[in-house]
């Protein structure tokens, strides 16, 4: 229980620090939120969303799951996406994967783990779609890094295919979807330069209009 006591201690110290020079900090923050970004990242404890991009509470709307996967049947992810884009009107949706991702690593192997095998199954589909490129990479770590990137690129596309984004674009709302990868070893973020900002960048197979 001592470990938990420490968390409460940390919490009151944090509150003291935040209100020392700004007594109205929490009162103001409790009023409303205006984040400009939705962070769609991995649940990995080493990739704390706000910390790695230096944003304060209220500035970043966050959804995290294992291996930053956006499946078209994931009600939790879709609800976050709809609220962020439709209600909060975020301008940027950032899919941020990370090198060394355990979920992606597991999808590269054949070891059965449990329920998670089903969650990461779609990453195997990403592997299959790029099998030729990936199998041509002799170094296993490099192949792993590349699959991390390809998974991010796929999730950027998956998000662009949702009715949520397509509806926003149809209503002339500006929303950009970005694909980034965080490097655990350096703390640096790499932009994969795969930004999607409108339905014209989506394959016609996935296009839906009202
Ligand atoms: Co991960």
PDB file of C-alpha atoms and ligand atoms in Angstrom:
ATOM      1  CA  UNK A   1       0.000   0.000   0.000  1.00  0.00           C
ATOM      2  CA  UNK A   2       2.979   2.281   0.535  1.00  0.00           C
ATOM      3  CA  UNK A   3       3.422   2.403  -3.212  1.00  0.00           C
ATOM      4  CA  UNK A   4      -0.062   3.873  -3.554  1.00  0.00           C
ATOM      5  CA  UNK A   5       0.510   6.338  -0.715  1.00  0.00           C
ATOM      6  CA  UNK A   6       3.340   7.719  -2.809  1.00  0.00           C
ATOM      7  CA  UNK A   7       0.905   8.445  -5.649  1.00  0.00           C
ATOM      8  CA  UNK A   8      -1.400  10.474  -3.392  1.00  0.00           C
ATOM      9  CA  UNK A   9       1.625  12.359  -2.081  1.00  0.00           C
ATOM     10  CA  UNK A  10       2.740  13.082  -5.638  1.00  0.00           C
ATOM     11  CA  UNK A  11      -0.778  14.232  -6.458  1.00  0.00           C
ATOM     12  CA  UNK A  12      -0.953  16.812  -3.676  1.00  0.00           C
ATOM     13  CA  UNK A  13       2.532  18.065  -4.514  1.00  0.00           C
ATOM     14  CA  UNK A  14       1.470  18.462  -8.135  1.00  0.00           C
ATOM     15  CA  UNK A  15      -1.652  20.386  -7.116  1.00  0.00           C
ATOM     16  CA  UNK A  16       0.470  22.676  -4.917  1.00  0.00           C
ATOM     17  CA  UNK A  17       2.905  23.302  -7.760  1.00  0.00           C
ATOM     18  CA  UNK A  18       0.154  24.039 -10.274  1.00  0.00           C
ATOM     19  CA  UNK A  19      -1.696  26.460  -8.001  1.00  0.00           C
ATOM     20  CA  UNK A  20       1.351  28.192  -6.490  1.00  0.00           C
ATOM     21  CA  UNK A  21       1.499  30.860  -9.199  1.00  0.00           C
ATOM     22  CA  UNK A  22      -1.971  30.311 -10.620  1.00  0.00           C
ATOM     23  CA  UNK A  23      -4.580  29.747  -7.880  1.00  0.00           C
ATOM     24  CA  UNK A  24      -7.381  29.528 -10.473  1.00  0.00           C
ATOM     25  CA  UNK A  25      -5.639  26.813 -12.515  1.00  0.00           C
ATOM     26  CA  UNK A  26      -8.041  23.969 -11.739  1.00  0.00           C
ATOM     27  CA  UNK A  27     -11.142  26.141 -11.607  1.00  0.00           C
ATOM     28  CA  UNK A  28     -10.367  27.344 -15.117  1.00  0.00           C
ATOM     29  CA  UNK A  29      -9.475  23.873 -16.418  1.00  0.00           C
ATOM     30  CA  UNK A  30     -12.641  22.331 -14.977  1.00  0.00           C
ATOM     31  CA  UNK A  31     -14.734  24.744 -17.050  1.00  0.00           C
ATOM     32  CA  UNK A  32     -13.996  23.385 -20.493  1.00  0.00           C
ATOM     33  CA  UNK A  33     -11.363  21.848 -22.737  1.00  0.00           C
ATOM     34  CA  UNK A  34     -10.095  23.023 -26.105  1.00  0.00           C
ATOM     35  CA  UNK A  35      -7.529  20.465 -27.264  1.00  0.00           C
ATOM     36  CA  UNK A  36      -6.340  20.914 -30.816  1.00  0.00           C
ATOM     37  CA  UNK A  37      -4.918  17.411 -31.048  1.00  0.00           C
ATOM     38  CA  UNK A  38      -6.091  13.850 -30.648  1.00  0.00           C
ATOM     39  CA  UNK A  39      -3.278  11.492 -29.699  1.00  0.00           C
ATOM     40  CA  UNK A  40      -3.864   7.925 -30.857  1.00  0.00           C
ATOM     41  CA  UNK A  41      -1.012   5.995 -29.263  1.00  0.00           C
ATOM     42  CA  UNK A  42       0.195   2.766 -27.722  1.00  0.00           C
ATOM     43  CA  UNK A  43      -0.644   1.950 -24.092  1.00  0.00           C
ATOM     44  CA  UNK A  44       3.081   1.350 -23.399  1.00  0.00           C
ATOM     45  CA  UNK A  45       4.082   3.065 -20.131  1.00  0.00           C
ATOM     46  CA  UNK A  46       7.239   4.422 -21.762  1.00  0.00           C
ATOM     47  CA  UNK A  47       5.315   6.619 -24.181  1.00  0.00           C
ATOM     48  CA  UNK A  48       3.406   9.107 -22.001  1.00  0.00           C
ATOM     49  CA  UNK A  49       1.495  11.197 -24.521  1.00  0.00           C
ATOM     50  CA  UNK A  50       1.466  14.653 -22.893  1.00  0.00           C
ATOM     51  CA  UNK A  51       5.044  14.379 -21.657  1.00  0.00           C
ATOM     52  CA  UNK A  52       6.693  13.513 -24.979  1.00  0.00           C
ATOM     53  CA  UNK A  53       5.108  16.454 -26.798  1.00  0.00           C
ATOM     54  CA  UNK A  54       5.241  18.864 -23.851  1.00  0.00           C
ATOM     55  CA  UNK A  55       1.519  19.569 -23.628  1.00  0.00           C
ATOM     56  CA  UNK A  56      -0.420  20.523 -20.515  1.00  0.00           C
ATOM     57  CA  UNK A  57      -3.728  19.108 -19.248  1.00  0.00           C
ATOM     58  CA  UNK A  58      -6.500  20.321 -21.544  1.00  0.00           C
ATOM     59  CA  UNK A  59      -4.269  20.473 -24.612  1.00  0.00           C
ATOM     60  CA  UNK A  60      -4.265  16.861 -25.791  1.00  0.00           C
ATOM     61  CA  UNK A  61      -7.194  14.459 -26.146  1.00  0.00           C
ATOM     62  CA  UNK A  62      -5.851  10.933 -25.768  1.00  0.00           C
ATOM     63  CA  UNK A  63      -6.730   7.400 -26.789  1.00  0.00           C
ATOM     64  CA  UNK A  64      -4.264   4.596 -26.181  1.00  0.00           C
ATOM     65  CA  UNK A  65      -4.430   0.860 -26.711  1.00  0.00           C
ATOM     66  CA  UNK A  66      -1.994  -1.943 -27.428  1.00  0.00           C
ATOM     67  CA  UNK A  67      -0.025  -1.131 -30.592  1.00  0.00           C
ATOM     68  CA  UNK A  68      -2.159   1.954 -31.457  1.00  0.00           C
ATOM     69  CA  UNK A  69      -4.622   0.014 -33.551  1.00  0.00           C
ATOM     70  CA  UNK A  70      -7.826   1.587 -34.922  1.00  0.00           C
ATOM     71  CA  UNK A  71     -10.203  -1.200 -35.904  1.00  0.00           C
ATOM     72  CA  UNK A  72     -13.483  -0.250 -37.620  1.00  0.00           C
ATOM     73  CA  UNK A  73     -15.458  -2.195 -34.977  1.00  0.00           C
ATOM     74  CA  UNK A  74     -13.709  -0.769 -31.914  1.00  0.00           C
ATOM     75  CA  UNK A  75     -16.459   1.252 -30.235  1.00  0.00           C
ATOM     76  CA  UNK A  76     -14.094   2.740 -27.701  1.00  0.00           C
ATOM     77  CA  UNK A  77     -11.669   4.113 -30.294  1.00  0.00           C
ATOM     78  CA  UNK A  78     -14.476   5.258 -32.588  1.00  0.00           C
ATOM     79  CA  UNK A  79     -16.279   7.029 -29.751  1.00  0.00           C
ATOM     80  CA  UNK A  80     -13.096   8.880 -28.826  1.00  0.00           C
ATOM     81  CA  UNK A  81     -12.565   9.751 -32.488  1.00  0.00           C
ATOM     82  CA  UNK A  82     -16.125  10.986 -32.912  1.00  0.00           C
ATOM     83  CA  UNK A  83     -16.027  13.114 -29.772  1.00  0.00           C
ATOM     84  CA  UNK A  84     -12.603  14.569 -30.610  1.00  0.00           C
ATOM     85  CA  UNK A  85     -13.405  15.371 -34.243  1.00  0.00           C
ATOM     86  CA  UNK A  86     -17.154  15.983 -34.081  1.00  0.00           C
ATOM     87  CA  UNK A  87     -17.496  17.819 -30.776  1.00  0.00           C
ATOM     88  CA  UNK A  88     -14.092  19.134 -29.738  1.00  0.00           C
ATOM     89  CA  UNK A  89     -13.176  19.882 -33.368  1.00  0.00           C
ATOM     90  CA  UNK A  90      -9.525  18.891 -33.012  1.00  0.00           C
ATOM     91  CA  UNK A  91      -7.437  19.939 -35.989  1.00  0.00           C
ATOM     92  CA  UNK A  92      -4.934  17.108 -35.876  1.00  0.00           C
ATOM     93  CA  UNK A  93      -5.281  13.388 -35.257  1.00  0.00           C
ATOM     94  CA  UNK A  94      -1.875  11.943 -34.471  1.00  0.00           C
ATOM     95  CA  UNK A  95      -1.291   8.201 -34.695  1.00  0.00           C
ATOM     96  CA  UNK A  96       1.935   7.667 -32.793  1.00  0.00           C
ATOM     97  CA  UNK A  97       3.477   4.213 -32.708  1.00  0.00           C
ATOM     98  CA  UNK A  98       6.839   3.442 -31.184  1.00  0.00           C
ATOM     99  CA  UNK A  99       9.863   1.375 -32.059  1.00  0.00           C
ATOM    100  CA  UNK A 100      10.214  -1.616 -29.755  1.00  0.00           C
ATOM    101  CA  UNK A 101       6.421  -2.009 -29.508  1.00  0.00           C
ATOM    102  CA  UNK A 102       5.613  -5.293 -27.765  1.00  0.00           C
ATOM    103  CA  UNK A 103       2.293  -5.642 -29.582  1.00  0.00           C
ATOM    104  CA  UNK A 104       3.916  -5.349 -32.997  1.00  0.00           C
ATOM    105  CA  UNK A 105       6.722  -7.692 -31.909  1.00  0.00           C
ATOM    106  CA  UNK A 106       4.175 -10.309 -30.830  1.00  0.00           C
ATOM    107  CA  UNK A 107       2.454 -10.006 -34.221  1.00  0.00           C
ATOM    108  CA  UNK A 108       5.776 -10.889 -35.862  1.00  0.00           C
ATOM    109  CA  UNK A 109       6.036 -14.154 -33.924  1.00  0.00           C
ATOM    110  CA  UNK A 110       4.019 -17.327 -33.752  1.00  0.00           C
ATOM    111  CA  UNK A 111       3.719 -17.712 -29.993  1.00  0.00           C
ATOM    112  CA  UNK A 112       0.143 -17.849 -28.734  1.00  0.00           C
ATOM    113  CA  UNK A 113      -0.391 -15.393 -25.879  1.00  0.00           C
ATOM    114  CA  UNK A 114      -4.120 -15.241 -25.226  1.00  0.00           C
ATOM    115  CA  UNK A 115      -6.912 -12.787 -25.945  1.00  0.00           C
ATOM    116  CA  UNK A 116      -4.373 -10.317 -27.278  1.00  0.00           C
ATOM    117  CA  UNK A 117      -3.684 -12.655 -30.234  1.00  0.00           C
ATOM    118  CA  UNK A 118      -7.021 -11.504 -31.632  1.00  0.00           C
ATOM    119  CA  UNK A 119      -6.303  -7.831 -30.941  1.00  0.00           C
ATOM    120  CA  UNK A 120      -2.997  -7.881 -32.804  1.00  0.00           C
ATOM    121  CA  UNK A 121      -4.308 -10.094 -35.608  1.00  0.00           C
ATOM    122  CA  UNK A 122      -4.807  -7.035 -37.810  1.00  0.00           C
ATOM    123  CA  UNK A 123      -1.076  -6.293 -37.530  1.00  0.00           C
ATOM    124  CA  UNK A 124      -0.459  -9.702 -39.111  1.00  0.00           C
ATOM    125  CA  UNK A 125      -2.650  -8.470 -41.981  1.00  0.00           C
ATOM    126  CA  UNK A 126      -0.350  -5.445 -42.284  1.00  0.00           C
ATOM    127  CA  UNK A 127       2.622  -7.830 -42.412  1.00  0.00           C
ATOM    128  CA  UNK A 128       0.956  -9.913 -45.096  1.00  0.00           C
ATOM    129  CA  UNK A 129       0.169  -6.836 -47.197  1.00  0.00           C
ATOM    130  CA  UNK A 130       3.867  -5.870 -47.145  1.00  0.00           C
ATOM    131  CA  UNK A 131       5.355  -9.367 -46.924  1.00  0.00           C
ATOM    132  CA  UNK A 132       7.657  -8.911 -49.891  1.00  0.00           C
ATOM    133  CA  UNK A 133       9.191  -5.692 -48.543  1.00  0.00           C
ATOM    134  CA  UNK A 134       9.448  -6.990 -44.973  1.00  0.00           C
ATOM    135  CA  UNK A 135      10.860 -10.419 -45.810  1.00  0.00           C
ATOM    136  CA  UNK A 136      13.546  -8.714 -47.907  1.00  0.00           C
ATOM    137  CA  UNK A 137      14.908  -6.984 -44.766  1.00  0.00           C
ATOM    138  CA  UNK A 138      17.534  -9.367 -43.445  1.00  0.00           C
ATOM    139  CA  UNK A 139      18.085  -7.685 -40.083  1.00  0.00           C
ATOM    140  CA  UNK A 140      15.303  -8.678 -37.681  1.00  0.00           C
ATOM    141  CA  UNK A 141      15.388  -5.398 -35.735  1.00  0.00           C
ATOM    142  CA  UNK A 142      15.154  -3.361 -38.921  1.00  0.00           C
ATOM    143  CA  UNK A 143      12.255  -5.522 -40.083  1.00  0.00           C
ATOM    144  CA  UNK A 144      10.578  -4.958 -36.706  1.00  0.00           C
ATOM    145  CA  UNK A 145      11.089  -1.170 -36.989  1.00  0.00           C
ATOM    146  CA  UNK A 146       9.609  -1.180 -40.471  1.00  0.00           C
ATOM    147  CA  UNK A 147       6.523  -3.111 -39.368  1.00  0.00           C
ATOM    148  CA  UNK A 148       6.031  -0.552 -36.577  1.00  0.00           C
ATOM    149  CA  UNK A 149       6.026   2.163 -39.278  1.00  0.00           C
ATOM    150  CA  UNK A 150       3.749   0.212 -41.638  1.00  0.00           C
ATOM    151  CA  UNK A 151       1.306  -0.390 -38.793  1.00  0.00           C
ATOM    152  CA  UNK A 152       1.138   3.366 -38.116  1.00  0.00           C
ATOM    153  CA  UNK A 153       0.576   4.048 -41.833  1.00  0.00           C
ATOM    154  CA  UNK A 154      -2.268   1.504 -41.860  1.00  0.00           C
ATOM    155  CA  UNK A 155      -3.917   3.070 -38.794  1.00  0.00           C
ATOM    156  CA  UNK A 156      -3.717   6.523 -40.416  1.00  0.00           C
ATOM    157  CA  UNK A 157      -5.580   5.039 -43.392  1.00  0.00           C
ATOM    158  CA  UNK A 158      -8.053   3.216 -41.134  1.00  0.00           C
ATOM    159  CA  UNK A 159      -8.917   6.482 -39.382  1.00  0.00           C
ATOM    160  CA  UNK A 160      -9.284   8.264 -42.724  1.00  0.00           C
ATOM    161  CA  UNK A 161     -11.752   5.578 -43.850  1.00  0.00           C
ATOM    162  CA  UNK A 162     -14.121   6.097 -40.910  1.00  0.00           C
ATOM    163  CA  UNK A 163     -17.450   7.806 -41.529  1.00  0.00           C
ATOM    164  CA  UNK A 164     -16.393  10.210 -38.753  1.00  0.00           C
ATOM    165  CA  UNK A 165     -13.520  11.755 -40.706  1.00  0.00           C
ATOM    166  CA  UNK A 166     -15.329  11.611 -44.020  1.00  0.00           C
ATOM    167  CA  UNK A 167     -18.323  13.428 -42.531  1.00  0.00           C
ATOM    168  CA  UNK A 168     -16.072  16.134 -41.061  1.00  0.00           C
ATOM    169  CA  UNK A 169     -14.336  16.664 -44.422  1.00  0.00           C
ATOM    170  CA  UNK A 170     -17.673  16.727 -46.212  1.00  0.00           C
ATOM    171  CA  UNK A 171     -18.653  19.601 -43.919  1.00  0.00           C
ATOM    172  CA  UNK A 172     -15.443  21.425 -44.821  1.00  0.00           C
ATOM    173  CA  UNK A 173     -13.902  20.879 -41.409  1.00  0.00           C
ATOM    174  CA  UNK A 174     -10.108  20.927 -41.506  1.00  0.00           C
ATOM    175  CA  UNK A 175      -8.683  17.802 -39.909  1.00  0.00           C
ATOM    176  CA  UNK A 176      -5.290  16.339 -40.643  1.00  0.00           C
ATOM    177  CA  UNK A 177      -4.308  12.768 -39.768  1.00  0.00           C
ATOM    178  CA  UNK A 178      -0.611  12.269 -39.104  1.00  0.00           C
ATOM    179  CA  UNK A 179       1.593   9.203 -38.647  1.00  0.00           C
ATOM    180  CA  UNK A 180       4.489   9.423 -36.217  1.00  0.00           C
ATOM    181  CA  UNK A 181       6.857   6.974 -34.547  1.00  0.00           C
ATOM    182  CA  UNK A 182       8.426   7.562 -31.137  1.00  0.00           C
ATOM    183  CA  UNK A 183      11.914   6.208 -30.518  1.00  0.00           C
ATOM    184  CA  UNK A 184      12.218   4.744 -27.003  1.00  0.00           C
ATOM    185  CA  UNK A 185      16.021   4.894 -27.190  1.00  0.00           C
ATOM    186  CA  UNK A 186      16.296   8.623 -27.944  1.00  0.00           C
ATOM    187  CA  UNK A 187      12.958  10.109 -26.949  1.00  0.00           C
ATOM    188  CA  UNK A 188      12.683  11.624 -30.419  1.00  0.00           C
ATOM    189  CA  UNK A 189       9.596  11.513 -32.629  1.00  0.00           C
ATOM    190  CA  UNK A 190       9.863  10.768 -36.339  1.00  0.00           C
ATOM    191  CA  UNK A 191       7.224  12.114 -38.718  1.00  0.00           C
ATOM    192  CA  UNK A 192       6.409   9.500 -41.364  1.00  0.00           C
ATOM    193  CA  UNK A 193       5.110  12.296 -43.640  1.00  0.00           C
ATOM    194  CA  UNK A 194       1.968  10.413 -44.524  1.00  0.00           C
ATOM    195  CA  UNK A 195      -0.540  13.137 -43.677  1.00  0.00           C
ATOM    196  CA  UNK A 196      -4.105  12.652 -44.937  1.00  0.00           C
ATOM    197  CA  UNK A 197      -6.262  15.772 -44.993  1.00  0.00           C
ATOM    198  CA  UNK A 198      -9.231  15.010 -47.210  1.00  0.00           C
ATOM    199  CA  UNK A 199     -11.350  12.389 -48.956  1.00  0.00           C
ATOM    200  CA  UNK A 200      -9.464  12.866 -52.226  1.00  0.00           C
ATOM    201  CA  UNK A 201      -6.584  10.976 -50.603  1.00  0.00           C
ATOM    202  CA  UNK A 202      -8.761   7.958 -49.848  1.00  0.00           C
ATOM    203  CA  UNK A 203      -9.195   5.062 -52.244  1.00  0.00           C
ATOM    204  CA  UNK A 204     -12.652   5.240 -53.837  1.00  0.00           C
ATOM    205  CA  UNK A 205     -13.477   1.812 -52.399  1.00  0.00           C
ATOM    206  CA  UNK A 206     -13.612   3.348 -48.918  1.00  0.00           C
ATOM    207  CA  UNK A 207     -15.391   6.596 -49.784  1.00  0.00           C
ATOM    208  CA  UNK A 208     -18.785   7.268 -48.231  1.00  0.00           C
ATOM    209  CA  UNK A 209     -20.911  10.367 -48.686  1.00  0.00           C
ATOM    210  CA  UNK A 210     -24.165  11.423 -47.119  1.00  0.00           C
TER     211      UNK A 210
HETATM  212 CO1  LIG B   1       3.608  -0.484 -27.976  1.00  0.00          CO
END
